[in-house]
């Protein structure tokens, strides 16, 4: 029996092999990193569309309506200074960096305000409805742009080549699936967050330390719920599944490969996060930042390719295991 099972069972996922294959795939077709490089150059050197005036107005209104005590006065003042600084840096074009699918970007989180030849062009929008409309358009474009990038990386990582015509043919379908997925995840986040924020605010009335503890519990719950959904978009590109079917496959796969998948995700965060520190070393007004932008584009593209390879192997192992268990027990086992 053991001999039969060893012949039928697919090979389990290997995180080291997936990482190595992902880096090899991008290194063999380095042209793929031009997409994230171009995106970062747009955020860095292109016009910066700001909402500084409107944000500062809301921050000042919030500060004036906040009840200050001896315990919270310094904390609130420090927080307001941080919010004003963030408002002066924020570039609404960074909304093109969308989730769960989007083109990776170093500048979307860095939000530079200087360029090597002076200052970029700043445009400050003050009309709320115009801001909302522009934000919606930018996020929609970001998802569509990210979907095309994901299609190319999927082909590169799983087939070793890019088939542009095939990617274009699947582009709109995959974009619609990702939009549906993003809306569903956003709705889930709102449903969880609204009562949680109310509870945390009520708890914070008893003291800032207690409120911080409640916030960390809330953050832990969000991370616990989000982990099975980390590969929710991968099934759309690897297996051509719909959004709901892709979510189900992601949940089943992460549950059955939990230790290996957790190590794989940890490895991605460690590699990406540690190297991001290096990419941020050059000043934003130095052309050496191009080195950081290029390095970030290569690493994130390689890690994304590795994630598709890992997902393919883990999903194949999961589905093969479920079929084997079903054939042995004679009972239906739902695995997506």
CSV table of C-alpha atoms in Angstrom, one decimal:
chain,number,residue,atom,x,y,z
A,1,UNK,CA,0.0,0.0,0.0
A,2,UNK,CA,2.8,2.4,0.9
A,3,UNK,CA,4.4,1.8,-2.5
A,4,UNK,CA,1.2,2.5,-4.3
A,5,UNK,CA,0.6,5.7,-2.4
A,6,UNK,CA,4.2,6.9,-3.0
A,7,UNK,CA,3.6,6.5,-6.8
A,8,UNK,CA,0.2,8.2,-6.8
A,9,UNK,CA,1.0,11.1,-4.4
A,10,UNK,CA,2.3,14.2,-6.1
A,11,UNK,CA,5.5,15.8,-4.8
A,12,UNK,CA,4.9,18.3,-1.9
A,13,UNK,CA,5.8,22.0,-2.5
A,14,UNK,CA,9.4,23.0,-2.0
A,15,UNK,CA,9.9,26.7,-1.0
A,16,UNK,CA,13.6,26.7,-1.8
A,17,UNK,CA,13.1,25.3,-5.3
A,18,UNK,CA,10.2,27.8,-5.9
A,19,UNK,CA,12.4,30.7,-4.9
A,20,UNK,CA,15.3,29.6,-7.0
A,21,UNK,CA,13.0,29.0,-10.0
A,22,UNK,CA,11.4,32.4,-9.6
A,23,UNK,CA,14.7,34.2,-9.6
A,24,UNK,CA,15.9,32.1,-12.6
A,25,UNK,CA,12.7,32.9,-14.6
A,26,UNK,CA,13.1,36.7,-14.2
A,27,UNK,CA,16.8,36.6,-14.7
A,28,UNK,CA,16.3,34.8,-18.0
A,29,UNK,CA,13.7,37.4,-19.2
A,30,UNK,CA,14.8,40.5,-17.4
A,31,UNK,CA,12.7,42.7,-19.6
A,32,UNK,CA,9.7,42.0,-17.3
A,33,UNK,CA,11.1,44.4,-14.7
A,34,UNK,CA,10.6,47.4,-17.1
A,35,UNK,CA,7.0,47.5,-16.0
A,36,UNK,CA,7.6,48.2,-12.3
A,37,UNK,CA,10.5,50.4,-13.1
A,38,UNK,CA,8.3,52.6,-15.4
A,39,UNK,CA,5.7,52.7,-12.7
A,40,UNK,CA,8.2,53.9,-10.1
A,41,UNK,CA,9.6,56.5,-12.4
A,42,UNK,CA,6.1,57.9,-12.9
A,43,UNK,CA,5.6,58.2,-9.2
A,44,UNK,CA,9.0,59.7,-8.7
A,45,UNK,CA,9.6,62.0,-11.7
A,46,UNK,CA,6.1,62.5,-12.9
A,47,UNK,CA,3.6,65.1,-11.7
A,48,UNK,CA,2.5,64.8,-8.0
A,49,UNK,CA,-1.2,65.1,-7.6
A,50,UNK,CA,-1.8,66.1,-4.0
A,51,UNK,CA,-4.8,66.6,-1.7
A,52,UNK,CA,-2.8,68.5,0.9
A,53,UNK,CA,-5.1,71.4,1.5
A,54,UNK,CA,-8.2,69.2,2.0
A,55,UNK,CA,-6.3,66.8,4.3
A,56,UNK,CA,-4.8,69.5,6.4
A,57,UNK,CA,-8.3,71.0,6.8
A,58,UNK,CA,-9.7,67.7,8.1
A,59,UNK,CA,-6.7,67.2,10.3
A,60,UNK,CA,-7.1,70.6,11.9
A,61,UNK,CA,-10.8,70.0,12.4
A,62,UNK,CA,-10.1,66.6,14.0
A,63,UNK,CA,-7.5,68.2,16.3
A,64,UNK,CA,-9.8,71.0,17.4
A,65,UNK,CA,-12.7,68.5,18.2
A,66,UNK,CA,-10.5,66.1,20.1
A,67,UNK,CA,-10.7,66.2,23.9
A,68,UNK,CA,-7.2,66.7,25.3
A,69,UNK,CA,-6.1,65.7,28.8
A,70,UNK,CA,-2.8,65.8,30.5
A,71,UNK,CA,-2.3,62.2,29.5
A,72,UNK,CA,-3.2,62.5,25.9
A,73,UNK,CA,-2.2,66.1,25.0
A,74,UNK,CA,1.4,65.4,23.9
A,75,UNK,CA,0.4,62.2,22.1
A,76,UNK,CA,-2.3,64.0,20.1
A,77,UNK,CA,0.0,66.9,19.2
A,78,UNK,CA,2.7,64.5,18.0
A,79,UNK,CA,0.1,62.6,16.0
A,80,UNK,CA,-1.2,65.7,14.3
A,81,UNK,CA,2.3,66.7,13.3
A,82,UNK,CA,2.8,63.3,11.7
A,83,UNK,CA,-0.5,63.6,9.9
A,84,UNK,CA,0.4,67.1,8.5
A,85,UNK,CA,3.8,65.7,7.3
A,86,UNK,CA,2.1,62.8,5.6
A,87,UNK,CA,-0.5,65.1,4.0
A,88,UNK,CA,2.3,67.2,2.5
A,89,UNK,CA,4.0,64.1,1.0
A,90,UNK,CA,1.0,62.1,-0.2
A,91,UNK,CA,0.6,61.6,-3.9
A,92,UNK,CA,-2.8,60.3,-5.0
A,93,UNK,CA,-1.2,58.8,-8.1
A,94,UNK,CA,0.2,56.1,-5.7
A,95,UNK,CA,-3.3,54.7,-5.6
A,96,UNK,CA,-2.2,53.0,-8.9
A,97,UNK,CA,-0.5,50.5,-6.6
A,98,UNK,CA,-3.5,48.3,-5.9
A,99,UNK,CA,-4.1,45.1,-3.9
A,100,UNK,CA,-4.5,42.2,-4.0
A,101,UNK,CA,-3.2,42.6,-7.6
A,102,UNK,CA,-1.0,45.4,-8.7
A,103,UNK,CA,2.4,46.4,-10.1
A,104,UNK,CA,5.0,46.4,-7.3
A,105,UNK,CA,6.4,49.8,-6.4
A,106,UNK,CA,9.1,51.2,-4.2
A,107,UNK,CA,8.0,54.8,-4.5
A,108,UNK,CA,4.3,54.1,-3.6
A,109,UNK,CA,5.4,53.7,0.0
A,110,UNK,CA,8.3,56.1,0.0
A,111,UNK,CA,6.3,59.0,-1.5
A,112,UNK,CA,9.2,61.2,-2.6
A,113,UNK,CA,8.8,65.0,-2.8
A,114,UNK,CA,12.1,65.8,-4.5
A,115,UNK,CA,13.8,64.8,-7.8
A,116,UNK,CA,17.4,65.0,-9.0
A,117,UNK,CA,16.7,68.2,-11.0
A,118,UNK,CA,14.7,70.1,-8.4
A,119,UNK,CA,11.1,69.6,-7.5
A,120,UNK,CA,8.4,67.7,-9.5
A,121,UNK,CA,5.2,69.4,-10.7
A,122,UNK,CA,2.7,69.6,-7.8
A,123,UNK,CA,-1.0,69.8,-8.4
A,124,UNK,CA,-3.2,70.3,-5.3
A,125,UNK,CA,-6.9,69.2,-5.7
A,126,UNK,CA,-9.3,70.6,-3.2
A,127,UNK,CA,-12.7,69.5,-4.5
A,128,UNK,CA,-13.9,66.3,-2.6
A,129,UNK,CA,-16.0,64.8,-5.4
A,130,UNK,CA,-13.1,65.3,-7.9
A,131,UNK,CA,-10.8,63.5,-5.5
A,132,UNK,CA,-13.2,60.6,-5.0
A,133,UNK,CA,-13.7,60.2,-8.8
A,134,UNK,CA,-10.0,60.4,-9.5
A,135,UNK,CA,-9.2,57.9,-6.7
A,136,UNK,CA,-11.7,55.4,-8.2
A,137,UNK,CA,-10.3,55.8,-11.7
A,138,UNK,CA,-6.7,55.4,-10.5
A,139,UNK,CA,-7.5,52.2,-8.5
A,140,UNK,CA,-9.4,50.8,-11.5
A,141,UNK,CA,-6.5,51.5,-13.8
A,142,UNK,CA,-4.1,50.1,-11.2
A,143,UNK,CA,-6.0,46.8,-11.0
A,144,UNK,CA,-6.1,46.5,-14.8
A,145,UNK,CA,-2.5,47.4,-15.2
A,146,UNK,CA,-1.5,45.0,-12.4
A,147,UNK,CA,-3.6,42.2,-13.9
A,148,UNK,CA,-1.6,42.4,-17.2
A,149,UNK,CA,1.7,42.4,-15.2
A,150,UNK,CA,0.5,39.3,-13.3
A,151,UNK,CA,-0.4,37.5,-16.5
A,152,UNK,CA,3.1,38.1,-17.9
A,153,UNK,CA,4.8,37.0,-14.7
A,154,UNK,CA,2.6,33.9,-14.6
A,155,UNK,CA,3.6,33.0,-18.2
A,156,UNK,CA,7.2,33.7,-17.5
A,157,UNK,CA,7.3,31.6,-14.3
A,158,UNK,CA,5.3,28.6,-15.4
A,159,UNK,CA,6.1,28.5,-19.2
A,160,UNK,CA,9.5,30.1,-19.3
A,161,UNK,CA,8.3,32.5,-22.0
A,162,UNK,CA,5.9,35.4,-22.6
A,163,UNK,CA,3.0,35.0,-25.0
A,164,UNK,CA,1.8,38.5,-25.5
A,165,UNK,CA,-1.3,37.6,-27.6
A,166,UNK,CA,-2.5,35.1,-25.1
A,167,UNK,CA,-2.0,37.6,-22.2
A,168,UNK,CA,-4.0,40.3,-24.1
A,169,UNK,CA,-6.8,37.8,-24.8
A,170,UNK,CA,-7.1,36.9,-21.1
A,171,UNK,CA,-6.5,40.4,-19.8
A,172,UNK,CA,-10.1,41.7,-19.5
A,173,UNK,CA,-11.4,38.5,-18.0
A,174,UNK,CA,-8.8,38.3,-15.4
A,175,UNK,CA,-9.2,42.0,-14.6
A,176,UNK,CA,-12.9,41.6,-14.0
A,177,UNK,CA,-12.3,38.6,-11.7
A,178,UNK,CA,-9.7,40.6,-9.7
A,179,UNK,CA,-12.1,43.6,-9.4
A,180,UNK,CA,-14.7,41.2,-8.1
A,181,UNK,CA,-12.2,39.8,-5.6
A,182,UNK,CA,-11.0,43.2,-4.5
A,183,UNK,CA,-14.6,44.4,-3.9
A,184,UNK,CA,-15.4,41.3,-1.9
A,185,UNK,CA,-12.3,41.6,0.2
A,186,UNK,CA,-13.0,45.3,0.8
A,187,UNK,CA,-16.5,44.5,1.9
A,188,UNK,CA,-15.3,41.8,4.3
A,189,UNK,CA,-12.7,44.2,5.7
A,190,UNK,CA,-15.4,46.9,6.3
A,191,UNK,CA,-17.8,44.4,7.9
A,192,UNK,CA,-15.0,43.4,10.4
A,193,UNK,CA,-13.5,46.8,10.9
A,194,UNK,CA,-16.6,49.0,11.7
A,195,UNK,CA,-17.7,47.1,14.9
A,196,UNK,CA,-14.0,46.5,15.8
A,197,UNK,CA,-13.2,50.2,15.6
A,198,UNK,CA,-16.2,51.1,17.8
A,199,UNK,CA,-15.2,48.5,20.4
A,200,UNK,CA,-11.5,49.7,20.4
A,201,UNK,CA,-12.6,53.3,20.7
A,202,UNK,CA,-14.8,52.4,23.7
A,203,UNK,CA,-12.0,50.4,25.3
A,204,UNK,CA,-9.5,53.3,24.7
A,205,UNK,CA,-11.6,55.5,27.0
A,206,UNK,CA,-10.2,53.5,29.9
A,207,UNK,CA,-6.7,54.5,29.0
A,208,UNK,CA,-4.3,54.5,26.0
A,209,UNK,CA,-2.4,51.3,27.0
A,210,UNK,CA,-5.6,49.3,27.1
A,211,UNK,CA,-6.7,50.8,23.8
A,212,UNK,CA,-3.3,49.9,22.2
A,213,UNK,CA,-3.7,46.3,23.5
A,214,UNK,CA,-7.2,46.1,22.0
A,215,UNK,CA,-5.8,47.4,18.7
A,216,UNK,CA,-3.1,44.7,18.6
A,217,UNK,CA,-5.7,42.0,19.2
A,218,UNK,CA,-7.7,43.5,16.3
A,219,UNK,CA,-4.6,43.5,14.1
A,220,UNK,CA,-3.9,39.8,15.0
A,221,UNK,CA,-7.5,38.8,14.1
A,222,UNK,CA,-7.1,40.6,10.7
A,223,UNK,CA,-3.8,38.8,10.0
A,224,UNK,CA,-5.3,35.5,11.0
A,225,UNK,CA,-8.2,36.0,8.6
A,226,UNK,CA,-6.0,37.3,5.8
A,227,UNK,CA,-3.4,34.5,5.8
A,228,UNK,CA,-5.6,31.9,4.0
A,229,UNK,CA,-6.4,34.6,1.4
A,230,UNK,CA,-2.9,35.5,0.4
A,231,UNK,CA,-3.1,33.3,-2.7
A,232,UNK,CA,-6.7,34.2,-3.5
A,233,UNK,CA,-5.7,35.8,-6.8
A,234,UNK,CA,-3.2,33.2,-7.9
A,235,UNK,CA,-5.9,30.7,-9.0
A,236,UNK,CA,-7.3,33.3,-11.4
A,237,UNK,CA,-3.9,33.4,-13.3
A,238,UNK,CA,-2.6,29.9,-12.8
A,239,UNK,CA,-5.8,27.8,-13.1
A,240,UNK,CA,-8.1,30.3,-14.9
A,241,UNK,CA,-10.6,30.1,-12.0
A,242,UNK,CA,-13.3,32.6,-11.1
A,243,UNK,CA,-12.8,34.8,-8.1
A,244,UNK,CA,-14.9,32.7,-5.7
A,245,UNK,CA,-13.4,29.4,-6.8
A,246,UNK,CA,-9.9,30.9,-6.5
A,247,UNK,CA,-10.6,32.0,-2.9
A,248,UNK,CA,-11.8,28.5,-2.0
A,249,UNK,CA,-8.7,26.9,-3.5
A,250,UNK,CA,-6.5,29.3,-1.7
A,251,UNK,CA,-8.1,28.5,1.7
A,252,UNK,CA,-7.9,24.8,1.1
A,253,UNK,CA,-4.3,25.0,-0.1
A,254,UNK,CA,-3.0,27.1,2.8
A,255,UNK,CA,-4.8,24.9,5.4
A,256,UNK,CA,-3.3,21.7,4.0
A,257,UNK,CA,0.2,23.1,3.5
A,258,UNK,CA,0.2,25.5,6.5
A,259,UNK,CA,3.8,25.0,7.8
A,260,UNK,CA,5.5,25.2,4.4
A,261,UNK,CA,3.3,28.0,3.2
A,262,UNK,CA,3.9,30.0,6.4
A,263,UNK,CA,7.7,29.6,5.9
A,264,UNK,CA,7.4,30.6,2.3
A,265,UNK,CA,5.4,33.8,3.1
A,266,UNK,CA,7.9,34.6,5.9
A,267,UNK,CA,10.8,34.1,3.5
A,268,UNK,CA,9.2,36.5,1.0
A,269,UNK,CA,8.7,39.2,3.6
A,270,UNK,CA,12.2,38.8,5.0
A,271,UNK,CA,13.8,39.0,1.6
A,272,UNK,CA,11.7,41.9,0.4
A,273,UNK,CA,11.7,43.8,3.6
A,274,UNK,CA,15.4,43.6,4.3
A,275,UNK,CA,16.3,44.5,0.7
A,276,UNK,CA,13.9,47.4,0.8
A,277,UNK,CA,16.1,49.0,3.5
A,278,UNK,CA,19.0,48.9,1.0
A,279,UNK,CA,16.9,50.2,-1.9
A,280,UNK,CA,15.9,53.3,0.2
A,281,UNK,CA,19.5,54.3,1.1
A,282,UNK,CA,20.0,56.7,-1.9
A,283,UNK,CA,18.4,60.1,-1.4
A,284,UNK,CA,15.3,60.8,-3.5
A,285,UNK,CA,17.1,63.7,-5.2
A,286,UNK,CA,19.9,61.5,-6.3
A,287,UNK,CA,20.0,59.5,-9.6
A,288,UNK,CA,21.4,56.6,-7.5
A,289,UNK,CA,17.8,56.0,-6.6
A,290,UNK,CA,17.5,54.4,-10.0
A,291,UNK,CA,19.7,51.6,-8.7
A,292,UNK,CA,17.2,51.1,-5.8
A,293,UNK,CA,14.2,51.2,-8.2
A,294,UNK,CA,15.8,48.6,-10.5
A,295,UNK,CA,16.8,46.3,-7.7
A,296,UNK,CA,13.4,46.5,-6.1
A,297,UNK,CA,11.8,45.7,-9.5
A,298,UNK,CA,13.9,42.7,-10.0
A,299,UNK,CA,13.5,41.3,-6.5
A,300,UNK,CA,9.7,41.8,-6.3
A,301,UNK,CA,9.2,40.4,-9.8
A,302,UNK,CA,11.3,37.3,-8.9
A,303,UNK,CA,9.4,36.8,-5.6
A,304,UNK,CA,6.1,37.1,-7.5
A,305,UNK,CA,7.2,34.5,-10.0
A,306,UNK,CA,8.3,32.3,-7.1
A,307,UNK,CA,4.9,32.6,-5.6
A,308,UNK,CA,3.2,31.4,-8.8
A,309,UNK,CA,5.5,28.5,-8.9
A,310,UNK,CA,4.9,27.6,-5.3
A,311,UNK,CA,1.2,28.0,-5.7
A,312,UNK,CA,1.2,25.7,-8.7
A,313,UNK,CA,3.1,23.0,-6.8
A,314,UNK,CA,1.2,23.4,-3.6
A,315,UNK,CA,-2.2,23.4,-5.3
A,316,UNK,CA,-1.2,20.3,-7.4
A,317,UNK,CA,-0.1,18.5,-4.2
A,318,UNK,CA,-3.3,19.6,-2.4
A,319,UNK,CA,-5.7,18.5,-5.2
A,320,UNK,CA,-3.8,15.2,-5.7
A,321,UNK,CA,-3.9,14.5,-2.0
A,322,UNK,CA,-7.6,15.2,-1.8
A,323,UNK,CA,-8.3,12.9,-4.8
A,324,UNK,CA,-6.2,10.2,-3.2
A,325,UNK,CA,-8.1,10.5,0.1
A,326,UNK,CA,-11.4,10.5,-1.7
A,327,UNK,CA,-10.5,7.3,-3.7
A,328,UNK,CA,-9.3,5.6,-0.5
A,329,UNK,CA,-12.3,6.5,1.7
A,330,UNK,CA,-15.0,6.3,-1.0
A,331,UNK,CA,-16.4,9.6,0.3
A,332,UNK,CA,-16.6,12.9,-1.5
A,333,UNK,CA,-14.1,15.4,-0.3
A,334,UNK,CA,-14.5,19.0,-1.3
A,335,UNK,CA,-11.3,20.7,-2.2
A,336,UNK,CA,-12.3,23.6,-4.5
